[in-house]
PDB file of C-alpha atoms in Angstrom:
ATOM      1  CA  UNK A   1      16.505 -20.300   8.913  1.00 59.00           C
ATOM      2  CA  UNK A   2      13.028 -21.054   7.656  1.00 71.00           C
ATOM      3  CA  UNK A   3       9.987 -20.750   9.852  1.00 71.00           C
ATOM      4  CA  UNK A   4       9.290 -24.150  11.518  1.00 71.00           C
ATOM      5  CA  UNK A   5       5.848 -24.736   9.950  1.00 66.00           C
ATOM      6  CA  UNK A   6       5.821 -28.385  11.023  1.00 72.00           C
ATOM      7  CA  UNK A   7       5.733 -27.334  14.666  1.00 72.00           C
ATOM      8  CA  UNK A   8       2.442 -25.593  14.010  1.00 69.00           C
ATOM      9  CA  UNK A   9       0.933 -28.705  12.415  1.00 71.00           C
ATOM     10  CA  UNK A  10      -2.718 -28.164  11.535  1.00 67.00           C
ATOM     11  CA  UNK A  11      -2.565 -24.666  13.031  1.00 74.00           C
ATOM     12  CA  UNK A  12      -0.705 -23.520   9.915  1.00 73.00           C
ATOM     13  CA  UNK A  13      -3.855 -23.454   7.795  1.00 77.00           C
ATOM     14  CA  UNK A  14      -5.791 -21.816  10.586  1.00 80.00           C
ATOM     15  CA  UNK A  15      -3.106 -19.118  10.846  1.00 78.00           C
ATOM     16  CA  UNK A  16      -3.085 -18.513   7.088  1.00 79.00           C
ATOM     17  CA  UNK A  17      -6.874 -18.270   6.918  1.00 83.00           C
ATOM     18  CA  UNK A  18      -6.971 -15.842   9.828  1.00 85.00           C
ATOM     19  CA  UNK A  19      -4.201 -13.646   8.409  1.00 87.00           C
ATOM     20  CA  UNK A  20      -5.528 -13.539   4.844  1.00 88.00           C
ATOM     21  CA  UNK A  21      -8.305 -10.972   5.479  1.00 90.00           C
ATOM     22  CA  UNK A  22      -5.904  -8.698   7.361  1.00 91.00           C
ATOM     23  CA  UNK A  23      -3.358  -8.826   4.536  1.00 92.00           C
ATOM     24  CA  UNK A  24      -6.108  -8.158   1.977  1.00 93.00           C
ATOM     25  CA  UNK A  25      -7.445  -5.196   3.980  1.00 95.00           C
ATOM     26  CA  UNK A  26      -3.992  -3.639   4.296  1.00 95.00           C
ATOM     27  CA  UNK A  27      -3.505  -4.031   0.544  1.00 94.00           C
ATOM     28  CA  UNK A  28      -6.857  -2.379  -0.154  1.00 95.00           C
ATOM     29  CA  UNK A  29      -5.994   0.510   2.182  1.00 94.00           C
ATOM     30  CA  UNK A  30      -2.797   1.143   0.231  1.00 94.00           C
ATOM     31  CA  UNK A  31      -4.707   0.925  -3.048  1.00 93.00           C
ATOM     32  CA  UNK A  32      -7.391   3.382  -1.923  1.00 92.00           C
ATOM     33  CA  UNK A  33      -4.762   5.773  -0.557  1.00 91.00           C
ATOM     34  CA  UNK A  34      -2.868   5.616  -3.850  1.00 90.00           C
ATOM     35  CA  UNK A  35      -6.014   6.247  -5.907  1.00 89.00           C
ATOM     36  CA  UNK A  36      -6.964   9.142  -3.615  1.00 87.00           C
ATOM     37  CA  UNK A  37      -3.497  10.643  -4.043  1.00 86.00           C
ATOM     38  CA  UNK A  38      -3.616  10.333  -7.843  1.00 85.00           C
ATOM     39  CA  UNK A  39      -7.110  11.837  -8.042  1.00 83.00           C
ATOM     40  CA  UNK A  40      -6.143  14.857  -5.974  1.00 81.00           C
ATOM     41  CA  UNK A  41      -2.833  15.316  -7.807  1.00 78.00           C
ATOM     42  CA  UNK A  42      -4.706  15.429 -11.141  1.00 75.00           C
ATOM     43  CA  UNK A  43      -7.380  17.715  -9.665  1.00 74.00           C
ATOM     44  CA  UNK A  44      -4.660  20.023  -8.320  1.00 69.00           C
ATOM     45  CA  UNK A  45      -2.991  20.319 -11.720  1.00 70.00           C
ATOM     46  CA  UNK A  46      -6.257  20.816 -13.609  1.00 70.00           C
ATOM     47  CA  UNK A  47      -7.114  23.735 -11.309  1.00 66.00           C
ATOM     48  CA  UNK A  48      -4.113  25.554 -12.786  1.00 67.00           C
ATOM     49  CA  UNK A  49      -2.153  25.586  -9.566  1.00 66.00           C
ATOM     50  CA  UNK A  50       1.574  25.040  -9.512  1.00 62.00           C
ATOM     51  CA  UNK A  51       2.855  21.623  -8.579  1.00 61.00           C
ATOM     52  CA  UNK A  52       2.983  21.083  -4.827  1.00 60.00           C
ATOM     53  CA  UNK A  53       6.522  21.250  -3.443  1.00 62.00           C
ATOM     54  CA  UNK A  54       8.281  17.925  -3.645  1.00 62.00           C
ATOM     55  CA  UNK A  55      10.206  16.226  -0.897  1.00 61.00           C
ATOM     56  CA  UNK A  56      13.911  16.876  -1.465  1.00 60.00           C
ATOM     57  CA  UNK A  57      14.762  13.289  -0.470  1.00 60.00           C
ATOM     58  CA  UNK A  58      12.428  11.667  -2.989  1.00 58.00           C
ATOM     59  CA  UNK A  59      13.300  10.659  -6.526  1.00 59.00           C
ATOM     60  CA  UNK A  60      11.407  12.235  -9.402  1.00 58.00           C
ATOM     61  CA  UNK A  61      10.452   8.894 -10.946  1.00 55.00           C
ATOM     62  CA  UNK A  62       8.173   7.960  -8.083  1.00 55.00           C
ATOM     63  CA  UNK A  63       5.853  10.960  -8.441  1.00 53.00           C
ATOM     64  CA  UNK A  64       2.895  10.850 -10.797  1.00 53.00           C
TER      65      UNK A  64
END
């Protein structure tokens, strides 16, 4: 069942506009965290250290 947007009427746009910055900020947080992880993974390898232990439940393809 689809969300009943018509019940919201003009509040729909107001809701979308108020949620947009929150969605954008969450996306940017994930992006910054990912960049931070990649930077430190590269730094770790360039220091000549062994790879950090990997989670046994994770798949190899997801690690960079």
